[in-house]
Coordinates of N, CA and C in Angstrom, one line a residue:
M1 N 0.8 -1.2 0.0 CA 0.0 0.0 0.0 C 0.8 1.3 0.0
S2 N 2.2 1.2 0.4 CA 3.0 2.3 0.5 C 3.1 3.0 -0.9
S3 N 3.0 2.3 -2.0 CA 3.1 2.9 -3.3 C 1.8 3.6 -3.8
I4 N 0.8 3.4 -3.1 CA -0.5 4.0 -3.4 C -0.7 5.3 -2.7
R5 N -0.9 6.3 -3.4 CA -1.0 7.6 -2.7 C -2.5 8.0 -2.7
L6 N -3.1 7.8 -1.5 CA -4.5 8.1 -1.4 C -4.8 9.4 -0.6
A7 N -5.8 10.1 -1.0 CA -6.3 11.2 -0.2 C -7.4 10.6 0.7
L8 N -7.1 10.4 2.0 CA -8.0 9.6 2.8 C -8.6 10.5 3.9
V9 N -9.8 10.4 4.1 CA -10.5 11.0 5.2 C -11.4 9.9 5.8
F10 N -11.3 9.7 7.2 CA -12.2 8.7 7.8 C -13.2 9.5 8.7
L11 N -14.4 9.4 8.3 CA -15.5 10.1 9.0 C -16.4 9.2 9.8
T12 N -16.7 9.5 11.0 CA -17.7 8.8 11.8 C -18.9 9.7 12.0
L13 N -20.0 9.2 11.4 CA -21.3 10.0 11.5 C -21.9 9.8 12.8
G14 N -22.3 10.9 13.4 CA -23.1 10.8 14.6 C -24.6 11.2 14.2
A15 N -25.2 12.1 14.8 CA -26.5 12.5 14.4 C -26.4 13.8 13.6
I16 N -26.5 13.7 12.3 CA -26.4 14.8 11.4 C -27.8 15.0 10.7
P17 N -28.4 16.1 10.9 CA -29.7 16.3 10.3 C -29.6 16.6 8.8
F18 N -29.8 15.6 8.1 CA -29.8 15.7 6.6 C -31.0 16.5 6.1
G19 N -32.1 16.4 6.8 CA -33.4 17.1 6.4 C -34.2 16.2 5.5
A20 N -35.4 16.6 5.3 CA -36.3 15.8 4.4 C -36.1 16.1 3.0
I21 N -35.6 15.1 2.2 CA -35.3 15.4 0.8 C -36.1 14.3 0.0
A22 N -37.0 14.8 -0.7 CA -37.9 13.9 -1.4 C -37.5 13.7 -2.9
S23 N -36.9 14.7 -3.5 CA -36.7 14.6 -4.9 C -35.5 13.8 -5.2
Q24 N -35.5 13.0 -6.3 CA -34.3 12.3 -6.7 C -34.6 11.9 -8.2
S25 N -33.4 11.6 -8.8 CA -33.5 11.2 -10.2 C -32.8 9.8 -10.4
A26 N -33.3 8.9 -11.2 CA -32.7 7.6 -11.4 C -33.0 7.2 -12.8
W27 N -32.1 6.4 -13.4 CA -32.5 5.8 -14.6 C -33.5 4.7 -14.4
A28 N -34.5 4.7 -15.3 CA -35.6 3.7 -15.1 C -35.0 2.3 -15.2
G29 N -35.4 1.5 -14.2 CA -35.0 0.1 -14.1 C -33.6 -0.1 -13.4
D30 N -32.9 0.9 -13.2 CA -31.6 0.7 -12.5 C -31.8 0.8 -11.0
P31 N -31.2 -0.1 -10.2 CA -31.3 -0.1 -8.8 C -30.4 0.8 -8.0
W32 N -30.0 1.9 -8.7 CA -29.2 3.0 -8.0 C -29.8 4.3 -8.3
V33 N -29.3 5.3 -7.6 CA -29.8 6.7 -7.8 C -28.7 7.6 -8.3
V34 N -29.0 8.4 -9.3 CA -28.1 9.4 -9.8 C -28.6 10.8 -9.7
Y35 N -27.8 11.7 -9.1 CA -28.1 13.1 -9.0 C -27.2 13.8 -10.0
D36 N -27.7 14.4 -11.0 CA -26.9 15.0 -12.0 C -26.3 16.3 -11.5
G37 N -25.0 16.5 -11.8 CA -24.3 17.6 -11.4 C -24.8 19.0 -11.9
C38 N -24.3 20.0 -11.3 CA -24.7 21.4 -11.7 C -23.6 22.3 -11.4
D39 N -23.8 23.6 -11.6 CA -22.8 24.6 -11.3 C -22.4 24.6 -9.9
G40 N -21.2 24.8 -9.6 CA -20.7 24.8 -8.2 C -19.3 24.4 -8.1
S41 N -18.7 24.4 -6.9 CA -17.3 24.0 -6.7 C -17.1 22.6 -7.2
G42 N -18.1 21.7 -7.1 CA -17.9 20.3 -7.5 C -18.4 20.0 -8.9
G43 N -18.7 21.0 -9.7 CA -19.1 20.8 -11.0 C -18.1 20.1 -11.9
G44 N -18.6 19.1 -12.6 CA -17.7 18.3 -13.4 C -17.1 17.1 -12.7
K45 N -17.3 17.0 -11.4 CA -16.7 15.9 -10.6 C -17.8 14.9 -10.2
H46 N -17.4 13.6 -10.1 CA -18.4 12.5 -9.9 C -18.0 11.9 -8.5
V47 N -19.0 11.8 -7.7 CA -18.9 11.1 -6.4 C -19.8 9.9 -6.4
V48 N -19.2 8.8 -6.0 CA -20.0 7.5 -5.9 C -20.1 7.2 -4.4
L49 N -21.3 7.0 -3.9 CA -21.6 6.7 -2.5 C -22.0 5.3 -2.4
V50 N -21.3 4.5 -1.7 CA -21.6 3.0 -1.6 C -22.2 2.7 -0.2
S51 N -23.5 2.4 -0.2 CA -24.2 2.0 1.0 C -24.2 0.5 1.1
G52 N -24.6 0.0 2.3 CA -24.7 -1.5 2.5 C -24.3 -1.9 3.9
D53 N -25.2 -1.7 4.9 CA -24.9 -2.1 6.2 C -26.3 -2.4 6.9
E54 N -26.2 -3.3 7.9 CA -27.5 -3.7 8.5 C -27.7 -3.0 9.9
E55 N -26.9 -2.0 10.2 CA -27.0 -1.3 11.5 C -27.2 0.2 11.5
Y56 N -26.6 0.9 10.5 CA -26.5 2.3 10.6 C -27.3 3.1 9.5
R57 N -28.1 2.4 8.8 CA -29.0 3.0 7.8 C -28.3 3.8 6.8
S58 N -27.2 3.3 6.2 CA -26.5 4.0 5.2 C -27.4 4.2 3.9
E59 N -28.3 3.2 3.7 CA -29.2 3.3 2.6 C -30.2 4.5 2.7
E60 N -30.3 5.1 3.8 CA -31.1 6.3 4.0 C -30.2 7.5 4.0
G61 N -29.1 7.5 4.7 CA -28.2 8.6 4.9 C -27.5 9.0 3.6
L62 N -27.0 8.0 2.9 CA -26.1 8.4 1.7 C -26.9 9.1 0.6
P63 N -28.2 8.6 0.3 CA -28.9 9.4 -0.8 C -29.1 10.9 -0.3
Q64 N -29.3 11.1 0.9 CA -29.5 12.5 1.4 C -28.2 13.2 1.3
L65 N -27.1 12.6 1.7 CA -25.8 13.2 1.5 C -25.5 13.5 0.1
G66 N -25.8 12.6 -0.8 CA -25.6 12.8 -2.2 C -26.4 14.0 -2.8
K67 N -27.6 14.1 -2.3 CA -28.5 15.2 -2.8 C -27.9 16.5 -2.3
I68 N -27.4 16.6 -1.1 CA -26.7 17.8 -0.5 C -25.5 18.2 -1.3
L69 N -24.7 17.2 -1.7 CA -23.5 17.4 -2.4 C -23.8 18.0 -3.8
T70 N -24.9 17.5 -4.4 CA -25.3 18.0 -5.7 C -25.9 19.4 -5.6
K71 N -26.9 19.5 -4.8 CA -27.6 20.8 -4.7 C -26.8 21.9 -4.3
H72 N -25.9 21.7 -3.3 CA -25.2 22.8 -2.7 C -23.7 23.0 -3.3
H73 N -23.2 21.9 -3.9 CA -21.8 22.0 -4.4 C -21.7 21.6 -5.8
G74 N -22.7 21.1 -6.5 CA -22.6 20.8 -7.9 C -22.1 19.5 -8.3
F75 N -21.7 18.6 -7.4 CA -21.2 17.3 -7.8 C -22.3 16.4 -8.4
K76 N -21.9 15.6 -9.4 CA -22.7 14.5 -9.8 C -22.5 13.4 -8.8
C77 N -23.6 12.8 -8.3 CA -23.5 11.8 -7.3 C -24.3 10.6 -7.7
T78 N -23.7 9.4 -7.6 CA -24.3 8.1 -7.8 C -24.3 7.4 -6.5
V79 N -25.5 6.9 -6.1 CA -25.6 6.2 -4.8 C -26.0 4.7 -5.2
V80 N -25.2 3.8 -4.7 CA -25.5 2.4 -4.9 C -25.9 1.7 -3.6
F81 N -26.7 0.6 -3.7 CA -27.3 0.0 -2.5 C -27.1 -1.5 -2.5
A82 N -27.3 -2.1 -1.4 CA -27.4 -3.6 -1.3 C -28.8 -3.9 -1.8
I83 N -28.9 -4.8 -2.8 CA -30.1 -5.1 -3.4 C -30.5 -6.6 -3.3
D84 N -31.7 -6.9 -3.0 CA -32.2 -8.3 -3.1 C -32.4 -8.6 -4.6
P85 N -31.6 -9.6 -5.0 CA -31.6 -10.0 -6.5 C -32.9 -10.6 -6.9
E86 N -33.8 -11.0 -6.0 CA -35.0 -11.7 -6.3 C -36.1 -10.7 -6.7
D87 N -36.2 -9.6 -5.9 CA -37.3 -8.6 -6.2 C -36.8 -7.2 -6.5
G88 N -35.5 -7.0 -6.4 CA -34.9 -5.7 -6.8 C -35.1 -4.6 -5.7
T89 N -35.5 -5.0 -4.5 CA -35.6 -4.0 -3.5 C -34.3 -3.8 -2.7
I90 N -34.2 -2.6 -2.0 CA -33.0 -2.4 -1.2 C -33.1 -3.3 0.0
D91 N -32.1 -4.0 0.3 CA -32.1 -5.0 1.4 C -30.7 -4.9 2.1
P92 N -30.6 -4.1 3.2 CA -29.3 -4.0 3.9 C -28.8 -5.3 4.4
D93 N -29.7 -6.3 4.6 CA -29.2 -7.6 5.2 C -28.6 -8.5 4.1
N94 N -28.7 -8.1 2.8 CA -28.1 -8.8 1.8 C -26.7 -8.3 1.6
S95 N -25.7 -9.1 2.0 CA -24.3 -8.7 2.0 C -23.6 -9.1 0.7
E96 N -24.3 -9.7 -0.3 CA -23.6 -10.3 -1.4 C -24.0 -9.6 -2.8
N97 N -24.6 -8.4 -2.7 CA -25.0 -7.8 -4.0 C -25.1 -6.3 -3.9
I98 N -24.2 -5.6 -4.5 CA -24.3 -4.1 -4.7 C -24.1 -3.8 -6.1
P99 N -25.2 -3.8 -6.9 CA -25.1 -3.5 -8.4 C -24.8 -2.0 -8.6
G100 N -24.1 -1.7 -9.7 CA -23.8 -0.4 -10.0 C -22.4 0.1 -9.7
L101 N -21.6 -0.8 -9.1 CA -20.3 -0.3 -8.7 C -19.4 0.0 -9.9
A102 N -19.8 -0.3 -11.1 CA -19.1 0.1 -12.3 C -19.0 1.6 -12.4
A103 N -19.8 2.3 -11.7 CA -19.8 3.8 -11.7 C -18.5 4.3 -11.1
L104 N -17.8 3.4 -10.3 CA -16.5 3.8 -9.8 C -15.4 4.1 -10.9
R105 N -15.7 3.6 -12.1 CA -14.7 3.8 -13.1 C -14.6 5.2 -13.6
S106 N -15.7 6.0 -13.3 CA -15.6 7.4 -13.7 C -15.7 8.3 -12.4
A107 N -15.4 7.7 -11.3 CA -15.6 8.5 -10.0 C -14.3 9.3 -9.7
D108 N -14.5 10.4 -9.1 CA -13.4 11.2 -8.6 C -13.3 11.0 -7.1
L109 N -14.3 10.5 -6.4 CA -14.3 10.2 -5.0 C -15.2 9.1 -4.7
M110 N -14.8 8.2 -3.8 CA -15.7 7.1 -3.3 C -16.0 7.4 -1.9
I111 N -17.3 7.5 -1.5 CA -17.7 7.5 -0.1 C -18.3 6.2 0.2
I112 N -17.8 5.5 1.2 CA -18.2 4.1 1.4 C -18.7 4.0 2.9
A113 N -19.8 3.3 3.1 CA -20.4 3.1 4.4 C -20.9 1.7 4.5
T114 N -20.1 0.7 4.1 CA -20.6 -0.7 4.1 C -20.0 -1.4 5.4
R115 N -20.6 -2.5 5.6 CA -20.2 -3.3 6.8 C -20.3 -4.8 6.4
F116 N -19.2 -5.5 6.5 CA -19.1 -7.0 6.3 C -19.8 -7.4 5.0
R117 N -19.5 -6.7 3.9 CA -20.0 -7.1 2.6 C -19.2 -8.3 2.0
D118 N -19.9 -9.2 1.5 CA -19.2 -10.4 0.8 C -19.6 -10.4 -0.7
L119 N -19.0 -9.4 -1.4 CA -19.4 -9.2 -2.8 C -18.7 -10.2 -3.7
P120 N -19.4 -10.5 -4.8 CA -18.8 -11.4 -5.8 C -17.6 -10.7 -6.5
D121 N -16.7 -11.5 -7.1 CA -15.6 -10.9 -7.8 C -16.0 -9.9 -8.8
E122 N -17.0 -10.2 -9.6 CA -17.4 -9.3 -10.7 C -17.9 -7.9 -10.2
Q123 N -18.2 -7.8 -8.9 CA -18.6 -6.5 -8.3 C -17.4 -5.9 -7.6
M124 N -16.7 -6.7 -6.8 CA -15.5 -6.3 -6.0 C -14.4 -5.7 -6.9
R125 N -14.3 -6.2 -8.1 CA -13.2 -5.7 -9.0 C -13.2 -4.2 -9.2
Y126 N -14.4 -3.6 -9.2 CA -14.5 -2.2 -9.4 C -13.9 -1.4 -8.2
V127 N -14.2 -1.9 -7.0 CA -13.6 -1.3 -5.8 C -12.1 -1.5 -5.8
A128 N -11.6 -2.7 -6.2 CA -10.2 -2.9 -6.2 C -9.5 -2.0 -7.2
E129 N -10.1 -1.9 -8.4 CA -9.5 -1.0 -9.5 C -9.4 0.4 -9.0
Y130 N -10.5 0.9 -8.3 CA -10.5 2.3 -7.8 C -9.4 2.5 -6.8
V131 N -9.4 1.6 -5.8 CA -8.4 1.8 -4.7 C -6.9 1.7 -5.3
D132 N -6.7 0.7 -6.2 CA -5.4 0.5 -6.7 C -5.0 1.7 -7.6
A133 N -5.9 2.4 -8.1 CA -5.6 3.6 -8.9 C -5.2 4.8 -8.0
G134 N -5.3 4.7 -6.7 CA -4.8 5.7 -5.8 C -5.8 6.9 -5.7
K135 N -7.1 6.6 -6.0 CA -8.1 7.7 -5.9 C -8.6 7.9 -4.5
P136 N -9.1 9.0 -4.2 CA -9.5 9.3 -2.8 C -10.7 8.5 -2.3
V137 N -10.7 8.2 -1.0 CA -11.7 7.4 -0.3 C -12.1 8.1 1.0
I138 N -13.4 8.2 1.2 CA -14.0 8.6 2.5 C -14.7 7.4 3.1
G139 N -14.3 7.0 4.3 CA -15.0 5.9 4.9 C -15.9 6.4 6.1
M140 N -17.1 5.9 6.1 CA -18.1 6.3 7.2 C -18.5 5.1 8.0
R141 N -18.7 5.4 9.3 CA -19.2 4.4 10.2 C -18.4 3.1 10.2
A142 N -19.1 2.0 9.8 CA -18.4 0.7 9.9 C -17.5 0.4 8.7
A143 N -17.1 1.4 7.9 CA -16.3 1.1 6.8 C -14.9 0.5 7.1
V144 N -14.5 0.6 8.4 CA -13.3 -0.1 8.8 C -13.4 -1.6 8.7
V145 N -14.6 -2.1 8.7 CA -14.9 -3.5 8.4 C -15.8 -3.6 7.2
A146 N -15.5 -2.9 6.1 CA -16.3 -2.8 5.0 C -16.6 -4.1 4.3
F147 N -15.6 -5.0 4.3 CA -15.7 -6.3 3.5 C -15.3 -7.4 4.4
R148 N -16.0 -8.5 4.2 CA -15.7 -9.8 4.8 C -15.9 -10.9 3.7
L149 N -14.9 -11.1 2.9 CA -15.0 -11.8 1.6 C -14.8 -13.3 1.7
S150 N -15.6 -14.1 1.1 CA -15.4 -15.5 1.1 C -14.5 -15.9 -0.1
S151 N -14.5 -15.1 -1.2 CA -13.6 -15.4 -2.4 C -12.2 -14.9 -2.1
P152 N -11.2 -15.7 -2.5 CA -9.8 -15.3 -2.2 C -9.3 -14.3 -3.2
T153 N -10.0 -14.0 -4.2 CA -9.5 -13.1 -5.3 C -9.1 -11.7 -4.7
Y154 N -10.0 -11.1 -3.9 CA -9.7 -9.8 -3.4 C -9.6 -9.9 -1.9
D155 N -9.0 -10.9 -1.4 CA -8.9 -11.2 0.1 C -8.2 -10.0 0.8
R156 N -7.3 -9.3 0.1 CA -6.6 -8.2 0.8 C -7.6 -7.2 1.4
F157 N -8.8 -7.1 0.8 CA -9.7 -6.1 1.2 C -10.5 -6.6 2.4
S158 N -10.5 -7.8 2.7 CA -11.3 -8.4 3.8 C -10.8 -8.0 5.1
C159 N -11.7 -7.8 6.1 CA -11.3 -7.4 7.4 C -10.5 -8.4 8.1
R160 N -10.5 -9.6 7.7 CA -9.7 -10.7 8.3 C -8.6 -11.1 7.4
S161 N -8.2 -10.2 6.5 CA -7.1 -10.6 5.5 C -5.8 -10.9 6.2
R162 N -5.1 -11.9 5.6 CA -3.8 -12.2 6.0 C -2.8 -11.5 5.0
E163 N -3.3 -11.1 3.9 CA -2.4 -10.4 2.9 C -2.2 -8.9 3.3
W164 N -3.2 -8.2 3.6 CA -3.2 -6.9 4.1 C -3.6 -6.9 5.6
K165 N -2.7 -6.6 6.5 CA -3.0 -6.6 7.9 C -4.2 -5.7 8.2
G166 N -5.3 -6.2 8.7 CA -6.5 -5.4 9.0 C -7.3 -5.1 7.8
G167 N -6.9 -5.6 6.6 CA -7.7 -5.4 5.4 C -7.9 -4.0 4.9
F168 N -9.0 -3.7 4.2 CA -9.3 -2.4 3.7 C -9.3 -1.3 4.8
G169 N -9.9 -1.7 5.9 CA -10.0 -0.7 7.0 C -8.7 -0.2 7.5
Q170 N -7.8 -1.1 7.8 CA -6.5 -0.6 8.3 C -5.6 -0.1 7.3
Q171 N -5.5 -0.7 6.1 CA -4.6 -0.3 5.1 C -5.0 0.9 4.3
V172 N -6.3 1.2 4.2 CA -6.8 2.3 3.4 C -7.3 3.4 4.3
L173 N -8.1 3.1 5.3 CA -8.7 4.1 6.2 C -7.8 4.4 7.4
G174 N -6.9 3.5 7.7 CA -6.0 3.8 8.8 C -6.1 2.9 10.0
Q175 N -7.3 2.2 10.1 CA -7.5 1.3 11.3 C -8.6 0.4 11.0
T176 N -8.6 -0.8 11.6 CA -9.7 -1.7 11.5 C -10.4 -1.7 12.8
W177 N -11.5 -2.5 12.9 CA -12.3 -2.5 14.2 C -11.5 -3.2 15.3
I178 N -11.5 -2.7 16.5 CA -10.8 -3.2 17.6 C -11.7 -3.8 18.6
S179 N -12.6 -3.0 19.2 CA -13.5 -3.5 20.2 C -14.6 -2.5 20.4
H180 N -15.7 -3.0 21.0 CA -16.8 -2.1 21.4 C -16.4 -1.4 22.7
H181 N -16.9 -0.2 22.8 CA -16.6 0.5 24.1 C -17.7 0.1 25.1
G182 N -17.3 -0.4 26.2 CA -18.3 -0.9 27.1 C -18.8 -2.3 26.8
R183 N -20.0 -2.6 27.3 CA -20.7 -3.9 27.1 C -21.7 -3.7 26.0
H184 N -21.3 -4.3 24.8 CA -22.1 -4.1 23.6 C -23.5 -4.8 23.8
G185 N -24.6 -4.1 23.5 CA -25.9 -4.6 23.6 C -26.5 -4.4 25.0
R186 N -25.7 -3.9 26.0 CA -26.2 -3.8 27.4 C -26.0 -2.4 27.9
E187 N -25.2 -1.6 27.2 CA -25.0 -0.2 27.7 C -25.5 0.7 26.6
S188 N -25.8 2.0 26.9 CA -26.3 2.9 26.0 C -25.6 4.3 26.2
T189 N -26.0 5.2 25.3 CA -25.4 6.5 25.3 C -26.5 7.6 25.2
R190 N -26.3 8.6 26.0 CA -27.3 9.7 25.9 C -26.5 10.9 25.3
G191 N -27.0 11.6 24.3 CA -26.3 12.7 23.7 C -27.2 14.0 24.0
L192 N -26.5 15.0 24.6 CA -27.2 16.2 24.9 C -26.7 17.4 24.1
I193 N -27.6 18.2 23.6 CA -27.2 19.4 22.8 C -26.7 20.5 23.8
V194 N -25.4 20.9 23.6 CA -24.9 22.0 24.5 C -25.7 23.3 24.3
P195 N -26.2 23.9 25.4 CA -27.0 25.0 25.2 C -26.4 26.2 24.4
D196 N -25.1 26.4 24.6 CA -24.4 27.5 23.8 C -24.4 27.2 22.3
A197 N -24.6 25.9 21.9 CA -24.5 25.6 20.5 C -25.8 25.2 19.9
A198 N -26.9 25.5 20.6 CA -28.2 25.1 20.2 C -28.7 25.7 18.9
D199 N -28.1 26.9 18.5 CA -28.4 27.5 17.3 C -27.5 27.2 16.1
H200 N -26.5 26.3 16.4 CA -25.5 26.0 15.3 C -26.2 25.2 14.2
P201 N -25.9 25.5 13.0 CA -26.6 24.8 11.8 C -26.5 23.3 11.9
I202 N -25.4 22.8 12.4 CA -25.3 21.3 12.4 C -26.3 20.6 13.3
V203 N -26.8 21.3 14.3 CA -27.8 20.6 15.2 C -29.2 21.2 15.0
R204 N -29.4 21.9 13.9 CA -30.7 22.4 13.6 C -31.7 21.2 13.4
G205 N -32.8 21.2 14.2 CA -33.8 20.2 14.2 C -33.4 18.9 15.0
V206 N -32.3 18.9 15.7 CA -31.9 17.8 16.4 C -32.2 18.0 17.9
E207 N -32.8 17.0 18.5 CA -33.1 17.0 19.9 C -32.1 16.1 20.7
D208 N -32.2 16.1 22.0 CA -31.4 15.2 22.8 C -31.6 13.7 22.3
I209 N -30.5 13.0 22.3 CA -30.5 11.7 21.7 C -30.1 10.6 22.7
W210 N -30.8 9.5 22.5 CA -30.4 8.2 23.3 C -30.3 7.1 22.3
G211 N -29.3 6.4 22.4 CA -29.1 5.2 21.5 C -28.4 4.1 22.2
P212 N -28.8 2.8 21.9 CA -28.1 1.7 22.5 C -26.7 1.5 22.0

């Protein structure tokens, strides 16, 4: 990995009010969403947002983030999802199918928020090509364990890889998963809005939060 020069940012999302965004555009029949770019600092650039986790609702958050990047900054954004191959619906519990990853071939940035995906080689190849090209990656939430692959072809990306220590998470984002803080499933967290920051745009519409 030392020969690959990546512009890396690792983001952990807490409670960010994306707002209610109803409008979207997609090619008929395709199980992904495309927001066409417009004038702005991101005009002419393509961002691919890869969702697919069964805990953090990336299939809800990433389309909203993509819309924001398009509307306010001009980026073209493509959002891909974990899809049930039988009925074509979004299914975060399906770890083996994220169609549309070929969009990475024209991407200027990949934002990934997957967890333990076991993608087939014909889909994983696009992720590998993108990373090996040294293009920038932003990892969100559980992306430190983005892949848990059963095929040996791209094993280096797997969180249990023996080829790359720590797999994609450690070698690309800087660290893999280590441990839960406290007793997982038995302890919880309460988040309070600091009174002096109550009017800050990032907490607009956000109330005190409790989460397991």
